[in-house]
Coordinates of C-alpha atoms and ligand atoms in Angstrom, one line a residue:
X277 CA 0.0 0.0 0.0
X278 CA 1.4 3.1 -1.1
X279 CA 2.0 6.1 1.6
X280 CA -0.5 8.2 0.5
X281 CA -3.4 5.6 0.6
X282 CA -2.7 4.8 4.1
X283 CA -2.4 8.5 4.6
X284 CA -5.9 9.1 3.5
X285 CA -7.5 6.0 5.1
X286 CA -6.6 7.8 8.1
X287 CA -7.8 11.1 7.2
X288 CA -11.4 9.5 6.4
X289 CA -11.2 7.0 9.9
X290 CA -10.5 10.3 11.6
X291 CA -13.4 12.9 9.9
X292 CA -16.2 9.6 10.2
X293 CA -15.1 9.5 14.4
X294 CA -15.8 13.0 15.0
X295 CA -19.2 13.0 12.8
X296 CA -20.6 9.8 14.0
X297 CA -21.2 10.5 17.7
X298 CA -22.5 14.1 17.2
X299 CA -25.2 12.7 14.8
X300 CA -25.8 9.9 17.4
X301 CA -26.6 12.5 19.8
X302 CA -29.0 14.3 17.7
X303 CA -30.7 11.3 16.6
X304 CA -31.6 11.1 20.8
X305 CA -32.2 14.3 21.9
X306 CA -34.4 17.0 20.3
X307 CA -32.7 19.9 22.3
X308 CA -29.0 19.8 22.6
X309 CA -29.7 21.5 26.2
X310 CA -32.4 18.9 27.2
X311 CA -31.0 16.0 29.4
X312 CA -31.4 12.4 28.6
X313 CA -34.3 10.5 30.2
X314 CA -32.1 8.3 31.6
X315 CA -30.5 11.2 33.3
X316 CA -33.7 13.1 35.0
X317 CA -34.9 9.5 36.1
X318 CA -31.9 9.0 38.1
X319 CA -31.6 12.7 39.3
X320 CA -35.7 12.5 40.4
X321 CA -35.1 9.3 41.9
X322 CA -32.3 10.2 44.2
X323 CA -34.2 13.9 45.3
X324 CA -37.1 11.2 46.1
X325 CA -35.2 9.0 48.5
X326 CA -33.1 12.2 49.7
X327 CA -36.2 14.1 50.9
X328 CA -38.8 11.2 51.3
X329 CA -38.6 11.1 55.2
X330 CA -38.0 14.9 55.8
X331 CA -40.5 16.0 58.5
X332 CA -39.9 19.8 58.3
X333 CA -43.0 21.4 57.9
X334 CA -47.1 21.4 58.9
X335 CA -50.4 20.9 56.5
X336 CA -52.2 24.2 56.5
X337 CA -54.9 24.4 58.8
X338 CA -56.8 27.4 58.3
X339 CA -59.1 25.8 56.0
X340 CA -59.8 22.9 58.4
X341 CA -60.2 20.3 55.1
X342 CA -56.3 20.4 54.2
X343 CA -55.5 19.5 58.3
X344 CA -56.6 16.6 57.9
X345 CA -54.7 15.6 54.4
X346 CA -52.2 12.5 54.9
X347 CA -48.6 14.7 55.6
X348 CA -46.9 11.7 54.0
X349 CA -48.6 12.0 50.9
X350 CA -45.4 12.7 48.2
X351 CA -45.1 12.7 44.4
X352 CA -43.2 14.1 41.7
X353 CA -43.8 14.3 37.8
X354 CA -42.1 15.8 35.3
X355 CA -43.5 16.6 31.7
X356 CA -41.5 17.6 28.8
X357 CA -42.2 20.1 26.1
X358 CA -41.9 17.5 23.7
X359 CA -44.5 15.3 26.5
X360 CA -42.2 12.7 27.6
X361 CA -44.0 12.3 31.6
X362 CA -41.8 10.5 34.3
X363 CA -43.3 10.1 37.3
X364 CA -42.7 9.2 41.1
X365 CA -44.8 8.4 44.4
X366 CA -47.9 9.8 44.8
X367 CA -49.0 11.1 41.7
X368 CA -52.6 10.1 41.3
X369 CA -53.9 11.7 44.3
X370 CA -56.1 14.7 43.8
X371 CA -55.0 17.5 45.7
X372 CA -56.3 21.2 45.7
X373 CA -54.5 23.6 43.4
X374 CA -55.2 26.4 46.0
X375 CA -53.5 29.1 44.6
X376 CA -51.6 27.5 41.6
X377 CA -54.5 28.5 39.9
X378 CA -54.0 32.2 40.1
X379 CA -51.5 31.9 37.4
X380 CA -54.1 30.1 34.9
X381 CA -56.6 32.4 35.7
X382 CA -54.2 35.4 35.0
X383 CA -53.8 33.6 32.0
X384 CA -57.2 33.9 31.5
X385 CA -57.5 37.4 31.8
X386 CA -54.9 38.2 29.3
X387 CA -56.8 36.1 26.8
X388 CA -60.1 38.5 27.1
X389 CA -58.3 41.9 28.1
X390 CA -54.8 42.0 26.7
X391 CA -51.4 42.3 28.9
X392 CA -51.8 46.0 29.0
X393 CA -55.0 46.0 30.8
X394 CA -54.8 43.1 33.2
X395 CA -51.4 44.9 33.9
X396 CA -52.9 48.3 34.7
X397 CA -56.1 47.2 36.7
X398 CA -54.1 44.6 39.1
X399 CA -50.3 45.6 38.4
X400 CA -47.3 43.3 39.2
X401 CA -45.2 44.6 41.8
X402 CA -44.0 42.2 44.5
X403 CA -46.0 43.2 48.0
X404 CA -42.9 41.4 50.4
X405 CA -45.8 40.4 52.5
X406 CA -48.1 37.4 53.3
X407 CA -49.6 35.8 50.9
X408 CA -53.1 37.7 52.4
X409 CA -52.1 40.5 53.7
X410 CA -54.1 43.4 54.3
X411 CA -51.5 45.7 55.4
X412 CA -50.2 45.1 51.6
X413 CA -53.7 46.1 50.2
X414 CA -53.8 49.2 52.1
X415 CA -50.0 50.3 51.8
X416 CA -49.4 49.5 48.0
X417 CA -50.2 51.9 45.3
X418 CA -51.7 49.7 43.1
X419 CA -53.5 47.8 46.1
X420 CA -54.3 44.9 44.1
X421 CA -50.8 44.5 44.2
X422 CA -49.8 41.0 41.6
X423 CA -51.7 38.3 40.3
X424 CA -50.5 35.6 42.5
X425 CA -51.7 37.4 45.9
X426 CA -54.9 36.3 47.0
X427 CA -56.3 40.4 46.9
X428 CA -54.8 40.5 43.7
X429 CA -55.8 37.1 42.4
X430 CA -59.5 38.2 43.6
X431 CA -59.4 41.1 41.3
X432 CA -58.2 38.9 38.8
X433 CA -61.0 36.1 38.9
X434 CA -63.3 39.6 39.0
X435 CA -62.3 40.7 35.7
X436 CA -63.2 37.4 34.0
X437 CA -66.3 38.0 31.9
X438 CA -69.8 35.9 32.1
X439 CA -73.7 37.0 32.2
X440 CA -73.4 35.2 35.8
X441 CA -71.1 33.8 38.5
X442 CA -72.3 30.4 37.5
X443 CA -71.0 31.4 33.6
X444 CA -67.6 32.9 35.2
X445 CA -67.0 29.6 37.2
X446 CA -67.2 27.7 34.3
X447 CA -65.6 29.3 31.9
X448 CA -62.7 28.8 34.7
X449 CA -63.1 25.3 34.9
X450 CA -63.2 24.9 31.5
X451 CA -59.7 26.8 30.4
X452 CA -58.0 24.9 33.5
X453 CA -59.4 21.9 31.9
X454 CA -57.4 22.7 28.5
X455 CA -54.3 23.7 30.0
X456 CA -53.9 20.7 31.7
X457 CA -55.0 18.3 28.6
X458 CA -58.0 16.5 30.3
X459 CA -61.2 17.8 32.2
X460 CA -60.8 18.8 35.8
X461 CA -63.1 18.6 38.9
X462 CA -63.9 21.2 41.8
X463 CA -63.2 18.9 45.0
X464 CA -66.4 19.7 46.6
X465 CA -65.4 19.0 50.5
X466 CA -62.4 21.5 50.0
X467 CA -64.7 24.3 48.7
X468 CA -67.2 23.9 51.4
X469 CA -64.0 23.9 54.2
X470 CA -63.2 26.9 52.9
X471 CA -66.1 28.3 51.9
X472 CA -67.4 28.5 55.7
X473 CA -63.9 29.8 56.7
X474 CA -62.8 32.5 54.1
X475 CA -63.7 35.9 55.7
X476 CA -60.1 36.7 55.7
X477 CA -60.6 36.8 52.0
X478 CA -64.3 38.7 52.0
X479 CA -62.4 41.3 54.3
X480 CA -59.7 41.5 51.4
X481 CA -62.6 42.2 48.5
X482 CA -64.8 44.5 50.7
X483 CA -60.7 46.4 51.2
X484 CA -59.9 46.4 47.3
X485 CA -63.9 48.0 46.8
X486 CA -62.8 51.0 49.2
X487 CA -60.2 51.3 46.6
X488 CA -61.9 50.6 43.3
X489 CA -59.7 47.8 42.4
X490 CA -61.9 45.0 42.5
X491 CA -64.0 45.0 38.6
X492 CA -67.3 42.9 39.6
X493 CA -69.6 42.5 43.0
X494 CA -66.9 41.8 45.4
X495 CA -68.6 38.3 47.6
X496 CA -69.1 36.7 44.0
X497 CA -65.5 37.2 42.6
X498 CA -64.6 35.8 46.5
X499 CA -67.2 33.0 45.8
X500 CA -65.8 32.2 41.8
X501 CA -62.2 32.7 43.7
X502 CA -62.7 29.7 46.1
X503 CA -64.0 27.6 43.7
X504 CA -60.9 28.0 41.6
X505 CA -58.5 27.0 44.6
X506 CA -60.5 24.3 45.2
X507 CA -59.7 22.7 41.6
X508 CA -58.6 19.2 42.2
X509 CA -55.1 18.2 40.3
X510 CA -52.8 15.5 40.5
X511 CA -48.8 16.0 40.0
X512 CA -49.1 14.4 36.6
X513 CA -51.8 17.2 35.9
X514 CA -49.9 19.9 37.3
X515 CA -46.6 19.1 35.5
X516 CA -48.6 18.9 32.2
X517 CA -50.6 22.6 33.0
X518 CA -47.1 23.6 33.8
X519 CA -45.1 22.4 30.7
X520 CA -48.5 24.1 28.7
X521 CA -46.5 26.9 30.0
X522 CA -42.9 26.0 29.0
X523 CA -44.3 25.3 25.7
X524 CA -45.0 28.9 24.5
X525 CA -48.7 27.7 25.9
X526 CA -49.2 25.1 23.7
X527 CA -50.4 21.8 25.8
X528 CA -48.0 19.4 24.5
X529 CA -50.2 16.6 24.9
X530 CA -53.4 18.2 23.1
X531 CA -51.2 20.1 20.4
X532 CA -53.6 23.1 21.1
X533 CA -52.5 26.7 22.1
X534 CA -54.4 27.3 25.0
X535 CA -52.8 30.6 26.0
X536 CA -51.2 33.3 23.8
X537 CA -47.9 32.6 22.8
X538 CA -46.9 36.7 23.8
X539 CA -49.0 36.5 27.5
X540 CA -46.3 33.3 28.6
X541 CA -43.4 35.9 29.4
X542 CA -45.8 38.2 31.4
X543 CA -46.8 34.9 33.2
X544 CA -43.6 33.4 33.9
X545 CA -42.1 36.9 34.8
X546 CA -45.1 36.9 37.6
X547 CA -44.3 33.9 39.0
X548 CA -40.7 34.7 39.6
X549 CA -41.4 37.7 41.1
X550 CA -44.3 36.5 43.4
X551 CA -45.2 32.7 42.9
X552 CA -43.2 31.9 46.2
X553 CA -45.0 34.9 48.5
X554 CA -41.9 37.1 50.5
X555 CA -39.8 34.1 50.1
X556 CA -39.7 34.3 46.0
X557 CA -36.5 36.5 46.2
X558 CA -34.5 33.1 48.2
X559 CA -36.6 31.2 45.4
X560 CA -34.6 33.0 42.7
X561 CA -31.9 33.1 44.2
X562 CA -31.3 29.2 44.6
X563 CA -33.3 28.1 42.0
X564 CA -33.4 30.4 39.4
X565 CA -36.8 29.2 37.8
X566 CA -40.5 30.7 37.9
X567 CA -42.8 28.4 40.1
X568 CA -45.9 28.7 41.8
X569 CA -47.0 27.0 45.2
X570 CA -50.4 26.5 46.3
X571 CA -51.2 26.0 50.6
X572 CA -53.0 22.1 49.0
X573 CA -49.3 21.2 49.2
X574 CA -47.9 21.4 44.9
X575 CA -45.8 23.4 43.4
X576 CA -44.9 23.6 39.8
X577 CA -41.7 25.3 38.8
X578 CA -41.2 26.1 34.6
X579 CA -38.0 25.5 32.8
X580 CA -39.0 27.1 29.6
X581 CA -38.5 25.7 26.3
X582 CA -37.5 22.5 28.4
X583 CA -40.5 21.4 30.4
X584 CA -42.4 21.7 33.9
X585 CA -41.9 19.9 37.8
X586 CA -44.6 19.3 39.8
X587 CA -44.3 18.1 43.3
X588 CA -46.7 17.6 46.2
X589 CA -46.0 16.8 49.7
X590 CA -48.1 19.1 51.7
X591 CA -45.8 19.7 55.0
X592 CA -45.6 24.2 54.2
X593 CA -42.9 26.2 55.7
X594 CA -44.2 29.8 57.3
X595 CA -44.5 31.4 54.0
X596 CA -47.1 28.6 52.9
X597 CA -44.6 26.9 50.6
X598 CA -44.2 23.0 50.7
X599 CA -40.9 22.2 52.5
X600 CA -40.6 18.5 50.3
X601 CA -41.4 20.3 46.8
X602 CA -39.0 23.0 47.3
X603 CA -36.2 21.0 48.3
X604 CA -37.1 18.2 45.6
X605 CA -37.3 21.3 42.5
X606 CA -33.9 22.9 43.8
X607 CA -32.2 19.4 43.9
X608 CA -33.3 18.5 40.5
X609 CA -32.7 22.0 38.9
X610 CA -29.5 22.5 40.0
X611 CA -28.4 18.9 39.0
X612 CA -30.1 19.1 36.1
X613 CA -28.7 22.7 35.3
X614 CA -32.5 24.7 34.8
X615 CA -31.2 27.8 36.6
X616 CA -32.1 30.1 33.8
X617 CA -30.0 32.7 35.2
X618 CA -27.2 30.3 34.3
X619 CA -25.5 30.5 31.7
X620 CA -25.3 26.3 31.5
X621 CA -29.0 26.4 31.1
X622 CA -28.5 26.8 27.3
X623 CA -26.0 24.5 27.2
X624 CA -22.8 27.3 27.7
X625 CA -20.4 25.6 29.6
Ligands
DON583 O1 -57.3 32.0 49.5 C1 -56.6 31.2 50.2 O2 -56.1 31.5 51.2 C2 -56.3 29.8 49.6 N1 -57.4 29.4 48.8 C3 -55.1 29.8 48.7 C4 -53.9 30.3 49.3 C5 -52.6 29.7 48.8 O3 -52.6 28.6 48.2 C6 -51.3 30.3 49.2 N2 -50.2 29.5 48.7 N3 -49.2 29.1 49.0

């Protein structure tokens, strides 16, 4: 064999080794920033057995329903843009949404107003304050405050339109229903616990009608509200509603676009700034990824383009966050490099 031959044998050998495994790795992954399956399995799996027996926390009890839910009670899903669902414990119980569903029915709101005027009658400034504060209310200019606080989520279910309350609710139902892909049902035990406890919340509506800044008669929106929170989900639900989001609102299991491609940034930029209450600044901080918690005991966090975790163990911390879900959706973040502040999240190194 002459020199040259065997000098251009190599030269091919060499080229075909650096193509093959790049197109290998394309064939496998549709993003070259999303992990492998194989990868998020393992990393769910160990925050599972990390955080299973953790006891921090206590079920809320002011709505007396949710003191009585099993504290054990602990699942995690994940679901993909591209609707790959991995799943983990308890995720065919129904729990309350509880205020998850603020963010859908902000979504809501954009689809019949616009950004610009949800934005001007409820605003989106963090209030550093309870989740239902009234001193917030009567301090902040806006009043209303966000979306995501229950005054400001009350204004929000207010400016949903309907010839009745009974139009409004379902209308609610209904959207919820096609961001999550399937129909969901109002847990009717939850609704009546709170229902016969929420004067904390008719205190906040009669507060935001001082002010003007509640859009409809103020013990109805209450009414609509509470029905809303008492939306029953499962984590599989909640991670699918959740990667609805990361997908540019398209459900990823339907196909549909059930919210406006240009109202997901105003969404997701709400939930960073509020969806964890006065504790969403440590929420950025260490995770780096917009997520809403609800007192039921879920919280979903949204790795855009990528997908959405939902975890519910309903143990809360002060703030009303779950304790598991929080440390499960940091753990699996960091490992799994969502911070979007990061610059690894798109794959940098
Ligand atoms: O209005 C309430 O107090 C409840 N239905 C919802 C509060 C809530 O979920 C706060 N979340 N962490």
């Amino acid at each position: 064999m002459s020199r040259t031959l065997v000098r251009n044998i190599f030269v091919v050998v060499i080229v075909a080794a650096a193509i093959v495994p790049s197109r290998a790795l394309a064939q496998t992954s549709l993003s070259p920033v999303a992990p492998r399956r194989e990868v998020v399995e393992a990393v769910v799996r160990e925050a599972y057995d990390k955080f299973r027996g953790d006891t921090g926390g206590k079920n809320a009890d002011y709505i007396p329903y949710l003191a009585q839910v099993d504290s054990k009670l602990f699942g995690i899903a994940i679901v993909t843009t591209d609707n790959q669902v991995l799943t983990l414990g308890d995720v065919n119980y129904s729990f309350s949404i509880q205020s998850i569903s603020k963010v859908f029915t902000l979504a809501l709101a954009m689809e019949e107003l616009g950004p610009d005027k949800v934005f001007q009658q409820i605003g989106s400034e963090p209030t550093g304050r309870a989740f239902n504060s009234v001193p917030a209310v009567v301090d902040m200019p806006t009043h209303t405050g966000n979306p995501l606080v229950n005054a400001g989520a009350i204004a929000t279910t207010s400016l949903i339109s309907g010839k009745d309350a009974d139009e409004k609710w379902n209308k609610i139902l209904a959207f919820y229903g096609k961001v999550a892909g399937e129909q969901l049902k109002l847990i009717d035990d939850v609704y009546k616990s709170e229902a016969a406890t929420n004067t904390g919340n008719k205190a906040l509506a009669m507060l935001l009608a001082k002010y003007d800044r509640i859009y409809s008669e103020p013990f109805d929106s209450v009414d609509i509200y509470t029905k809303q929170c008492s939306v029953g989900v499962n984590a599989s639900q909640l991670a699918r509603m959740g990667a609805t989001l990361a997908n540019n609102g398209v459900n990823p299991a339907t196909g549909e676009q059930v919210i406006k491609r240009e109202d997901v940034p105003y969404i997701l930029a709400t939930m960073t700034m509020a969806g964890l209450y006065d504790s969403s600044g440590g929420w950025a901080w260490h995770v780096g990824l917009p997520a809403k918690s609800g007192v039921g005991g879920g919280i979903v966090a949204i790795a855009p383009g990528k997908g959405a975790i939902a975890v519910f163990a309903p143990p809360l911390d002060e703030a009303g966050n779950s304790v598991k879900a929080q440390k499960v959706i940091e753990y699996v973040a960091q490992k799994l490099n969502y911070n979007l502040y990061s610059p690894s999240s798109v794959g940098l190194k």
